[in-house]
């Protein structure tokens, strides 16, 4: 279990310059909307114990050199639960971010909705959902830090609804709190680390590293580059003489891969992990990077493996986030094709690929693609920017792998080199066909 920090101690992990804002006034009936016997006394004891008037504290802060709106749950106040007054404060924090046009940082530690206010408490989740929509429509980022515990409606709205989700090590994270989940449930599934493995959290960050990490994220989310120029080539491979030469060069295990290109392109990278649907793909690297001038570019990079449905969904999520925040996108294409095993089909390979195609097609920000290796069929094309795709000399793009094309045409495996020549898949062929703009 992670250390249970107070709201103000959690804020202190991020900033030394926090200015609390006064909450909106609300007249409440004795013992709340349900006239729950002893509720006012419970609130008074919680206030004496924590020094807070409610379960949410909010205001403005300087994080690095950026102004932000900050909200923090006080778990010591009735388990950080959401009631009407807490809902007022959450709504005010979201509105503050919109009015000041600054990022929202939320520090979540809550057990869920407040039973003493019944359905009135539960409807606060609808208020939060509406505020989240308005924040997104305003083009402003929301970064959350999950503390211990982050459960119930607070996790399912404020936490899980954020653009970037960080968590403290060992934090309890899940919709079901410890007292209501099934007795035989795997406890690892309800941890920050378990949620990271399942694609629901972007990173687990130690408390001592949180300020630096959040500061880097705030910079990346608020300082977009104007465009994403194609990376320079990292290989001195010659242009391939034949189609089969192109295939062999692209499949050479020694050629530069996505990690090398990203390291050369960015001075700092902040990963975004997982598709938020229970899946991850280690063969797809996604996130936002800072270039030498301090400007941000989002990246989506295939690593030479068959891309899983979770990889395409993660890519689509990142491209849409970048589009909403005005951050240009760089995609690196390198895959023999989309994963086509039974598990991939059950996970919705077709729908995931369609989602990636749609995210690229709908993007209003500049999207630049560099083909750095294999470009196998629609699984590669899904991440290629129409009209702004470039190629390296050790790459190829094909409607299908030459071996598979030969099989479909009822040719022998020995006919694959000839088929590769017919497919005109070399980088120089792609330029001539108008598929790519040029060779870097």
Tab-separated table of C-alpha atoms in Angstrom:
chain	number	residue	atom	x	y	z
A	1	UNK	CA	0.000	0.000	0.000
A	2	UNK	CA	1.278	3.467	-0.874
A	3	UNK	CA	1.697	6.160	1.759
A	4	UNK	CA	-1.580	8.017	2.228
A	5	UNK	CA	-0.682	11.650	1.815
A	6	UNK	CA	-2.960	14.500	2.787
A	7	UNK	CA	-4.280	16.710	0.000
A	8	UNK	CA	-1.833	19.478	0.835
A	9	UNK	CA	1.107	17.108	1.153
A	10	UNK	CA	0.251	15.737	-2.290
A	11	UNK	CA	0.129	19.263	-3.703
A	12	UNK	CA	3.492	19.871	-2.058
A	13	UNK	CA	4.988	17.066	-4.136
A	14	UNK	CA	4.298	19.145	-7.251
A	15	UNK	CA	4.728	22.771	-6.254
A	16	UNK	CA	5.749	25.223	-3.560
A	17	UNK	CA	3.443	27.904	-4.956
A	18	UNK	CA	-0.201	26.931	-4.384
A	19	UNK	CA	-2.977	29.488	-3.937
A	20	UNK	CA	-6.203	28.000	-2.625
A	21	UNK	CA	-9.471	29.296	-4.026
A	22	UNK	CA	-12.595	29.816	-1.978
A	23	UNK	CA	-15.317	27.243	-2.616
A	24	UNK	CA	-18.761	28.295	-3.836
A	25	UNK	CA	-21.383	28.847	-1.154
A	26	UNK	CA	-24.068	26.211	-0.738
A	27	UNK	CA	-26.837	26.133	1.819
A	28	UNK	CA	-27.405	22.570	3.035
A	29	UNK	CA	-30.245	21.044	4.997
A	30	UNK	CA	-29.427	19.628	8.433
A	31	UNK	CA	-27.690	16.261	8.050
A	32	UNK	CA	-27.649	16.631	4.272
A	33	UNK	CA	-30.179	15.897	1.506
A	34	UNK	CA	-31.204	12.559	3.055
A	35	UNK	CA	-31.378	13.892	6.627
A	36	UNK	CA	-28.913	11.111	7.499
A	37	UNK	CA	-28.724	11.027	11.291
A	38	UNK	CA	-25.309	12.107	12.549
A	39	UNK	CA	-24.022	13.250	9.146
A	40	UNK	CA	-23.311	16.816	10.261
A	41	UNK	CA	-21.443	15.483	13.286
A	42	UNK	CA	-19.362	13.212	11.063
A	43	UNK	CA	-18.480	16.145	8.848
A	44	UNK	CA	-17.484	18.226	11.853
A	45	UNK	CA	-15.201	15.468	13.175
A	46	UNK	CA	-13.624	15.088	9.740
A	47	UNK	CA	-12.980	18.825	9.584
A	48	UNK	CA	-11.361	18.825	13.035
A	49	UNK	CA	-9.200	15.835	12.131
A	50	UNK	CA	-7.968	17.108	8.748
A	51	UNK	CA	-8.247	20.872	9.005
A	52	UNK	CA	-10.261	20.845	5.759
A	53	UNK	CA	-13.856	21.892	5.219
A	54	UNK	CA	-14.464	19.288	2.507
A	55	UNK	CA	-12.933	16.316	0.733
A	56	UNK	CA	-11.589	18.416	-2.172
A	57	UNK	CA	-9.094	21.284	-2.122
A	58	UNK	CA	-8.551	23.349	-5.281
A	59	UNK	CA	-6.767	26.438	-6.556
A	60	UNK	CA	-3.957	27.624	-8.805
A	61	UNK	CA	-0.258	26.729	-8.716
A	62	UNK	CA	2.997	27.221	-10.547
A	63	UNK	CA	4.402	23.963	-11.849
A	64	UNK	CA	7.794	24.638	-13.346
A	65	UNK	CA	7.271	27.884	-15.231
A	66	UNK	CA	3.610	27.169	-16.067
A	67	UNK	CA	0.417	28.148	-14.275
A	68	UNK	CA	-2.028	25.299	-13.621
A	69	UNK	CA	-5.339	24.655	-11.940
A	70	UNK	CA	-4.980	22.022	-9.226
A	71	UNK	CA	-7.486	19.904	-7.343
A	72	UNK	CA	-6.626	17.393	-4.653
A	73	UNK	CA	-8.787	14.937	-2.734
A	74	UNK	CA	-8.413	14.754	1.041
A	75	UNK	CA	-8.900	11.072	1.862
A	76	UNK	CA	-8.943	11.818	5.583
A	77	UNK	CA	-12.224	13.695	5.100
A	78	UNK	CA	-14.839	10.928	4.942
A	79	UNK	CA	-12.648	8.801	2.682
A	80	UNK	CA	-12.255	11.526	0.070
A	81	UNK	CA	-15.850	10.854	-0.901
A	82	UNK	CA	-17.903	12.889	-3.354
A	83	UNK	CA	-20.950	14.784	-2.135
A	84	UNK	CA	-22.664	17.973	-3.275
A	85	UNK	CA	-20.087	20.301	-1.756
A	86	UNK	CA	-17.208	18.242	-3.126
A	87	UNK	CA	-18.944	18.343	-6.513
A	88	UNK	CA	-19.088	22.136	-6.270
A	89	UNK	CA	-15.341	22.247	-5.745
A	90	UNK	CA	-14.605	19.835	-8.574
A	91	UNK	CA	-16.790	21.837	-10.936
A	92	UNK	CA	-15.097	25.050	-9.834
A	93	UNK	CA	-11.620	23.567	-10.449
A	94	UNK	CA	-12.496	22.513	-13.985
A	95	UNK	CA	-14.058	25.912	-14.631
A	96	UNK	CA	-10.959	27.634	-13.243
A	97	UNK	CA	-8.782	25.766	-15.744
A	98	UNK	CA	-11.061	26.883	-18.585
A	99	UNK	CA	-11.240	30.507	-17.476
A	100	UNK	CA	-7.480	30.765	-16.999
A	101	UNK	CA	-6.795	28.587	-20.056
A	102	UNK	CA	-4.317	26.426	-18.144
A	103	UNK	CA	-3.849	22.680	-17.665
A	104	UNK	CA	-5.791	20.905	-14.942
A	105	UNK	CA	-3.830	18.727	-12.508
A	106	UNK	CA	-5.878	16.389	-10.325
A	107	UNK	CA	-4.498	14.423	-7.382
A	108	UNK	CA	-6.996	11.642	-6.780
A	109	UNK	CA	-7.452	9.785	-3.488
A	110	UNK	CA	-11.058	8.795	-2.973
A	111	UNK	CA	-13.233	5.914	-1.934
A	112	UNK	CA	-16.147	6.941	-4.157
A	113	UNK	CA	-19.518	8.588	-3.654
A	114	UNK	CA	-20.763	9.590	-0.200
A	115	UNK	CA	-23.414	7.194	1.062
A	116	UNK	CA	-24.856	9.763	3.483
A	117	UNK	CA	-26.020	11.775	0.466
A	118	UNK	CA	-27.300	8.798	-1.539
A	119	UNK	CA	-28.117	9.347	-5.202
A	120	UNK	CA	-27.520	13.060	-4.817
A	121	UNK	CA	-23.862	12.207	-4.227
A	122	UNK	CA	-23.743	9.814	-7.154
A	123	UNK	CA	-25.054	12.450	-9.558
A	124	UNK	CA	-21.899	14.471	-8.920
A	125	UNK	CA	-20.258	12.111	-11.412
A	126	UNK	CA	-22.486	13.539	-14.120
A	127	UNK	CA	-21.333	17.031	-13.214
A	128	UNK	CA	-17.705	15.931	-13.478
A	129	UNK	CA	-18.363	14.270	-16.835
A	130	UNK	CA	-19.861	17.471	-18.194
A	131	UNK	CA	-16.916	19.524	-16.958
A	132	UNK	CA	-14.522	17.045	-18.554
A	133	UNK	CA	-16.282	17.502	-21.892
A	134	UNK	CA	-16.070	21.288	-21.628
A	135	UNK	CA	-12.369	21.115	-20.760
A	136	UNK	CA	-11.684	18.956	-23.801
A	137	UNK	CA	-13.718	21.222	-26.053
A	138	UNK	CA	-11.599	24.121	-24.823
A	139	UNK	CA	-8.472	22.266	-25.985
A	140	UNK	CA	-6.946	22.102	-22.501
A	141	UNK	CA	-5.056	19.121	-21.061
A	142	UNK	CA	-5.892	17.202	-17.897
A	143	UNK	CA	-3.175	15.280	-16.081
A	144	UNK	CA	-4.007	13.165	-13.054
A	145	UNK	CA	-1.942	11.519	-10.334
A	146	UNK	CA	-3.534	8.507	-8.685
A	147	UNK	CA	-2.809	8.275	-4.966
A	148	UNK	CA	-3.942	5.635	-2.497
A	149	UNK	CA	-6.742	4.750	-2.919
A	150	UNK	CA	-8.225	5.847	-6.241
A	151	UNK	CA	-11.483	3.937	-6.442
A	152	UNK	CA	-15.171	4.270	-7.246
A	153	UNK	CA	-16.641	7.171	-9.140
A	154	UNK	CA	-13.675	9.446	-8.498
A	155	UNK	CA	-11.443	7.016	-10.387
A	156	UNK	CA	-14.062	6.388	-13.069
A	157	UNK	CA	-14.509	10.106	-13.836
A	158	UNK	CA	-11.766	12.454	-12.629
A	159	UNK	CA	-8.969	9.871	-12.754
A	160	UNK	CA	-9.725	7.641	-15.720
A	161	UNK	CA	-11.088	10.600	-17.686
A	162	UNK	CA	-7.746	12.424	-17.734
A	163	UNK	CA	-5.525	12.705	-20.800
A	164	UNK	CA	-2.390	11.574	-18.978
A	165	UNK	CA	-2.655	9.202	-16.010
A	166	UNK	CA	0.219	8.810	-13.580
A	167	UNK	CA	0.095	6.772	-10.381
A	168	UNK	CA	2.124	6.438	-7.212
A	169	UNK	CA	3.702	3.032	-6.560
A	170	UNK	CA	1.500	0.583	-4.710
A	171	UNK	CA	-1.592	2.770	-4.930
A	172	UNK	CA	-4.907	0.951	-4.880
A	173	UNK	CA	-6.583	1.758	-8.203
A	174	UNK	CA	-9.872	0.342	-9.450
A	175	UNK	CA	-13.562	0.943	-9.741
A	176	UNK	CA	-14.265	-1.532	-6.931
A	177	UNK	CA	-12.918	-0.617	-3.514
A	178	UNK	CA	-11.409	-3.212	-1.201
A	179	UNK	CA	-14.664	-3.772	0.737
A	180	UNK	CA	-16.919	-4.407	-2.254
A	181	UNK	CA	-14.866	-6.424	-4.731
A	182	UNK	CA	-15.286	-10.219	-5.027
A	183	UNK	CA	-13.584	-12.203	-2.280
A	184	UNK	CA	-11.588	-14.254	-4.795
A	185	UNK	CA	-10.470	-11.272	-6.901
A	186	UNK	CA	-6.789	-11.028	-7.805
A	187	UNK	CA	-5.501	-8.147	-5.642
A	188	UNK	CA	-2.806	-7.291	-8.205
A	189	UNK	CA	-5.511	-6.173	-10.637
A	190	UNK	CA	-6.441	-3.356	-8.256
A	191	UNK	CA	-2.991	-1.781	-8.030
A	192	UNK	CA	-1.286	0.985	-9.945
A	193	UNK	CA	1.128	-1.562	-11.364
A	194	UNK	CA	-1.709	-3.857	-12.426
A	195	UNK	CA	-3.537	-1.011	-14.118
A	196	UNK	CA	-0.335	-0.038	-15.928
A	197	UNK	CA	0.086	-3.582	-17.245
A	198	UNK	CA	-3.530	-3.559	-18.424
A	199	UNK	CA	-3.149	-0.303	-20.364
A	200	UNK	CA	-5.153	1.969	-18.039
A	201	UNK	CA	-2.260	3.999	-16.600
A	202	UNK	CA	0.564	5.712	-18.480
A	203	UNK	CA	3.303	5.460	-15.854
A	204	UNK	CA	3.959	4.645	-12.200
A	205	UNK	CA	6.115	7.412	-10.695
A	206	UNK	CA	7.887	7.477	-7.342
A	207	UNK	CA	6.958	10.429	-5.093
A	208	UNK	CA	10.465	11.893	-5.246
A	209	UNK	CA	10.306	11.971	-9.055
A	210	UNK	CA	6.766	13.274	-9.332
A	211	UNK	CA	7.517	17.001	-9.458
A	212	UNK	CA	10.038	16.614	-12.259
A	213	UNK	CA	7.817	14.258	-14.229
A	214	UNK	CA	4.706	16.426	-13.947
A	215	UNK	CA	6.704	19.544	-14.822
A	216	UNK	CA	7.998	17.852	-17.980
A	217	UNK	CA	4.479	16.756	-18.871
A	218	UNK	CA	3.016	20.239	-18.378
A	219	UNK	CA	5.685	21.627	-20.698
A	220	UNK	CA	5.034	18.944	-23.313
A	221	UNK	CA	1.271	19.455	-23.222
A	222	UNK	CA	1.405	23.250	-23.543
A	223	UNK	CA	4.310	24.007	-25.883
A	224	UNK	CA	3.568	22.475	-29.303
A	225	UNK	CA	5.893	22.674	-32.278
A	226	UNK	CA	4.584	24.183	-35.505
A	227	UNK	CA	5.221	20.999	-37.448
A	228	UNK	CA	7.051	17.681	-37.324
A	229	UNK	CA	9.793	17.536	-39.971
A	230	UNK	CA	10.784	14.028	-41.083
A	231	UNK	CA	13.763	12.593	-39.187
A	232	UNK	CA	17.118	12.289	-40.877
A	233	UNK	CA	18.167	8.848	-42.041
A	234	UNK	CA	20.293	6.860	-39.595
A	235	UNK	CA	21.579	4.355	-42.134
A	236	UNK	CA	23.978	4.626	-45.036
A	237	UNK	CA	22.360	1.723	-46.875
A	238	UNK	CA	22.311	2.147	-50.668
A	239	UNK	CA	19.124	2.350	-52.672
A	240	UNK	CA	18.082	-1.239	-53.395
A	241	UNK	CA	18.715	-2.467	-56.914
A	242	UNK	CA	15.798	-4.903	-56.908
A	243	UNK	CA	12.544	-5.377	-55.045
A	244	UNK	CA	13.963	-8.359	-53.206
A	245	UNK	CA	17.005	-6.293	-52.199
A	246	UNK	CA	14.597	-3.774	-50.663
A	247	UNK	CA	12.871	-6.511	-48.692
A	248	UNK	CA	16.161	-7.927	-47.431
A	249	UNK	CA	17.474	-4.505	-46.382
A	250	UNK	CA	14.256	-3.725	-44.518
A	251	UNK	CA	14.438	-7.073	-42.734
A	252	UNK	CA	18.098	-6.708	-41.779
A	253	UNK	CA	18.214	-7.006	-37.967
A	254	UNK	CA	21.103	-4.537	-37.873
A	255	UNK	CA	19.267	-1.618	-39.459
A	256	UNK	CA	18.154	1.313	-37.225
A	257	UNK	CA	14.848	0.775	-35.427
A	258	UNK	CA	12.240	3.084	-33.922
A	259	UNK	CA	14.056	3.572	-30.606
A	260	UNK	CA	17.136	4.892	-32.406
A	261	UNK	CA	15.092	7.294	-34.531
A	262	UNK	CA	13.154	8.598	-31.519
A	263	UNK	CA	16.332	9.057	-29.480
A	264	UNK	CA	17.911	11.058	-32.300
A	265	UNK	CA	14.772	13.151	-32.899
A	266	UNK	CA	13.909	14.079	-29.301
A	267	UNK	CA	15.834	15.367	-26.294
A	268	UNK	CA	13.144	14.052	-23.941
A	269	UNK	CA	10.319	11.555	-24.337
A	270	UNK	CA	7.233	11.069	-22.177
A	271	UNK	CA	5.451	7.776	-22.898
A	272	UNK	CA	1.721	7.242	-23.195
A	273	UNK	CA	0.935	3.580	-22.644
A	274	UNK	CA	-2.088	1.411	-23.260
A	275	UNK	CA	-5.351	1.564	-25.140
A	276	UNK	CA	-7.603	2.170	-22.089
A	277	UNK	CA	-9.481	-0.989	-23.081
A	278	UNK	CA	-7.330	-3.496	-21.208
A	279	UNK	CA	-4.560	-3.879	-23.776
A	280	UNK	CA	-0.961	-2.915	-24.440
A	281	UNK	CA	1.384	-3.569	-27.343
A	282	UNK	CA	5.122	-3.420	-26.596
A	283	UNK	CA	5.729	-3.156	-30.329
A	284	UNK	CA	4.095	0.292	-30.469
A	285	UNK	CA	5.847	3.243	-28.812
A	286	UNK	CA	3.633	6.266	-28.208
A	287	UNK	CA	3.935	9.520	-26.323
A	288	UNK	CA	4.929	13.162	-26.566
A	289	UNK	CA	8.537	14.209	-27.030
A	290	UNK	CA	10.404	17.479	-26.666
A	291	UNK	CA	12.821	18.534	-29.374
A	292	UNK	CA	16.012	20.537	-28.913
A	293	UNK	CA	14.071	23.822	-29.084
A	294	UNK	CA	11.765	22.711	-26.247
A	295	UNK	CA	8.781	22.283	-28.537
A	296	UNK	CA	6.546	19.221	-28.368
A	297	UNK	CA	5.744	16.635	-31.031
A	298	UNK	CA	3.594	13.564	-30.425
A	299	UNK	CA	4.976	10.273	-31.675
A	300	UNK	CA	3.578	6.906	-32.705
A	301	UNK	CA	6.219	4.354	-33.673
A	302	UNK	CA	6.035	0.742	-34.772
A	303	UNK	CA	8.997	-1.388	-33.697
A	304	UNK	CA	9.150	-3.970	-36.483
A	305	UNK	CA	6.698	-6.459	-35.009
A	306	UNK	CA	3.197	-7.378	-36.129
A	307	UNK	CA	1.043	-4.653	-34.586
A	308	UNK	CA	-1.626	-5.781	-32.115
A	309	UNK	CA	-5.112	-4.239	-31.908
A	310	UNK	CA	-4.105	-2.573	-28.637
A	311	UNK	CA	-1.255	-0.880	-30.486
A	312	UNK	CA	-3.566	0.668	-33.058
A	313	UNK	CA	-6.006	1.802	-30.367
A	314	UNK	CA	-3.177	3.366	-28.364
A	315	UNK	CA	-1.930	5.134	-31.487
A	316	UNK	CA	-5.390	6.482	-32.243
A	317	UNK	CA	-5.747	7.731	-28.666
A	318	UNK	CA	-2.457	9.608	-28.842
A	319	UNK	CA	-3.143	11.113	-32.272
A	320	UNK	CA	-6.541	12.388	-31.126
A	321	UNK	CA	-5.048	13.860	-27.962
A	322	UNK	CA	-2.345	15.618	-29.978
A	323	UNK	CA	-4.951	16.926	-32.407
A	324	UNK	CA	-7.045	18.349	-29.590
A	325	UNK	CA	-4.046	20.087	-28.034
A	326	UNK	CA	-2.606	21.348	-31.336
A	327	UNK	CA	0.522	19.169	-31.135
A	328	UNK	CA	1.938	17.910	-34.481
A	329	UNK	CA	2.428	14.166	-34.884
A	330	UNK	CA	5.311	12.019	-36.128
A	331	UNK	CA	4.589	8.409	-37.048
A	332	UNK	CA	7.291	5.832	-37.750
A	333	UNK	CA	6.080	2.912	-39.844
A	334	UNK	CA	7.817	-0.433	-39.435
A	335	UNK	CA	5.736	-3.604	-39.373
A	336	UNK	CA	5.406	-6.755	-41.452
A	337	UNK	CA	1.683	-6.195	-41.028
A	338	UNK	CA	-1.091	-6.269	-38.504
A	339	UNK	CA	-1.233	-9.250	-36.161
A	340	UNK	CA	-3.601	-11.791	-37.697
A	341	UNK	CA	-3.791	-14.569	-35.111
A	342	UNK	CA	-7.037	-15.646	-33.477
A	343	UNK	CA	-6.379	-13.557	-30.389
A	344	UNK	CA	-5.954	-10.442	-32.539
A	345	UNK	CA	-9.219	-11.138	-34.324
A	346	UNK	CA	-11.039	-11.596	-31.023
A	347	UNK	CA	-9.522	-8.318	-29.821
A	348	UNK	CA	-11.006	-6.471	-32.809
A	349	UNK	CA	-8.126	-6.135	-35.265
A	350	UNK	CA	-10.304	-4.728	-38.032
A	351	UNK	CA	-11.998	-2.135	-35.851
A	352	UNK	CA	-8.681	-1.103	-34.296
A	353	UNK	CA	-7.027	-0.610	-37.693
A	354	UNK	CA	-10.056	1.364	-38.880
A	355	UNK	CA	-9.761	3.553	-35.798
A	356	UNK	CA	-6.121	4.326	-36.578
A	357	UNK	CA	-6.925	5.168	-40.208
A	358	UNK	CA	-9.700	7.473	-39.009
A	359	UNK	CA	-7.541	9.219	-36.400
A	360	UNK	CA	-4.890	10.047	-39.006
A	361	UNK	CA	-7.476	11.129	-41.581
A	362	UNK	CA	-9.317	13.377	-39.118
A	363	UNK	CA	-6.228	15.074	-37.668
A	364	UNK	CA	-6.148	18.837	-38.152
A	365	UNK	CA	-2.556	19.133	-36.935
A	366	UNK	CA	0.362	18.303	-39.244
A	367	UNK	CA	1.092	14.572	-39.377
A	368	UNK	CA	4.435	13.413	-40.775
A	369	UNK	CA	5.340	9.787	-41.458
A	370	UNK	CA	8.705	8.161	-42.019
A	371	UNK	CA	8.806	4.599	-43.326
A	372	UNK	CA	11.889	3.177	-41.591
A	373	UNK	CA	11.637	-0.547	-42.380
A	374	UNK	CA	8.902	-2.909	-43.456
A	375	UNK	CA	5.620	-1.454	-44.641
A	376	UNK	CA	3.348	-4.440	-44.734
A	377	UNK	CA	-0.137	-3.833	-46.115
A	378	UNK	CA	-2.925	-1.941	-44.355
A	379	UNK	CA	-1.353	-2.592	-40.991
A	380	UNK	CA	1.397	-0.179	-41.995
A	381	UNK	CA	-0.650	2.208	-44.118
A	382	UNK	CA	-3.036	2.850	-41.195
A	383	UNK	CA	-0.377	5.080	-39.611
A	384	UNK	CA	0.884	6.742	-42.808
A	385	UNK	CA	0.041	10.391	-43.419
A	386	UNK	CA	-1.590	10.897	-46.840
A	387	UNK	CA	0.614	13.249	-48.847
A	388	UNK	CA	3.292	13.550	-46.173
A	389	UNK	CA	4.975	10.154	-45.960
A	390	UNK	CA	8.723	9.791	-46.464
A	391	UNK	CA	10.933	6.713	-46.722
A	392	UNK	CA	14.437	5.644	-45.790
A	393	UNK	CA	16.628	3.747	-48.254
A	394	UNK	CA	16.332	0.564	-46.194
A	395	UNK	CA	12.547	0.363	-46.307
A	396	UNK	CA	9.768	-0.949	-48.507
A	397	UNK	CA	6.012	-0.513	-48.747
A	398	UNK	CA	3.834	-3.204	-50.277
A	399	UNK	CA	0.195	-4.096	-50.627
A	400	UNK	CA	1.212	-7.412	-49.064
A	401	UNK	CA	4.448	-9.225	-48.239
A	402	UNK	CA	5.987	-10.757	-51.384
A	403	UNK	CA	5.825	-14.304	-49.972
A	404	UNK	CA	2.133	-13.938	-49.215
A	405	UNK	CA	1.473	-12.345	-52.578
A	406	UNK	CA	3.130	-15.315	-54.262
A	407	UNK	CA	1.019	-17.724	-52.241
A	408	UNK	CA	-2.202	-15.891	-53.143
A	409	UNK	CA	-1.208	-16.013	-56.809
A	410	UNK	CA	-0.522	-19.775	-56.444
A	411	UNK	CA	3.165	-19.320	-57.083
A	412	UNK	CA	5.972	-21.191	-55.369
A	413	UNK	CA	8.012	-19.674	-52.519
A	414	UNK	CA	10.907	-19.402	-54.952
A	415	UNK	CA	8.831	-16.898	-56.934
A	416	UNK	CA	8.805	-14.390	-54.052
A	417	UNK	CA	11.788	-12.343	-55.372
A	418	UNK	CA	10.158	-12.003	-58.802
A	419	UNK	CA	6.865	-11.072	-57.172
A	420	UNK	CA	8.649	-8.410	-55.101
A	421	UNK	CA	9.938	-6.897	-58.337
A	422	UNK	CA	6.450	-6.836	-59.819
A	423	UNK	CA	5.022	-5.130	-56.698
A	424	UNK	CA	7.332	-2.114	-57.182
A	425	UNK	CA	7.877	-1.743	-53.479
A	426	UNK	CA	11.352	-0.107	-53.445
A	427	UNK	CA	11.641	3.423	-51.982
A	428	UNK	CA	12.418	4.879	-55.430
A	429	UNK	CA	9.394	3.055	-56.864
A	430	UNK	CA	7.207	4.522	-54.131
A	431	UNK	CA	8.387	8.020	-55.002
A	432	UNK	CA	7.631	7.440	-58.680
A	433	UNK	CA	4.187	6.060	-57.826
A	434	UNK	CA	3.422	9.076	-55.631
A	435	UNK	CA	3.007	6.950	-52.501
A	436	UNK	CA	5.810	8.766	-50.647
A	437	UNK	CA	7.098	12.325	-51.029
A	438	UNK	CA	10.755	11.505	-51.014
A	439	UNK	CA	13.648	9.506	-49.602
A	440	UNK	CA	15.436	10.923	-46.550
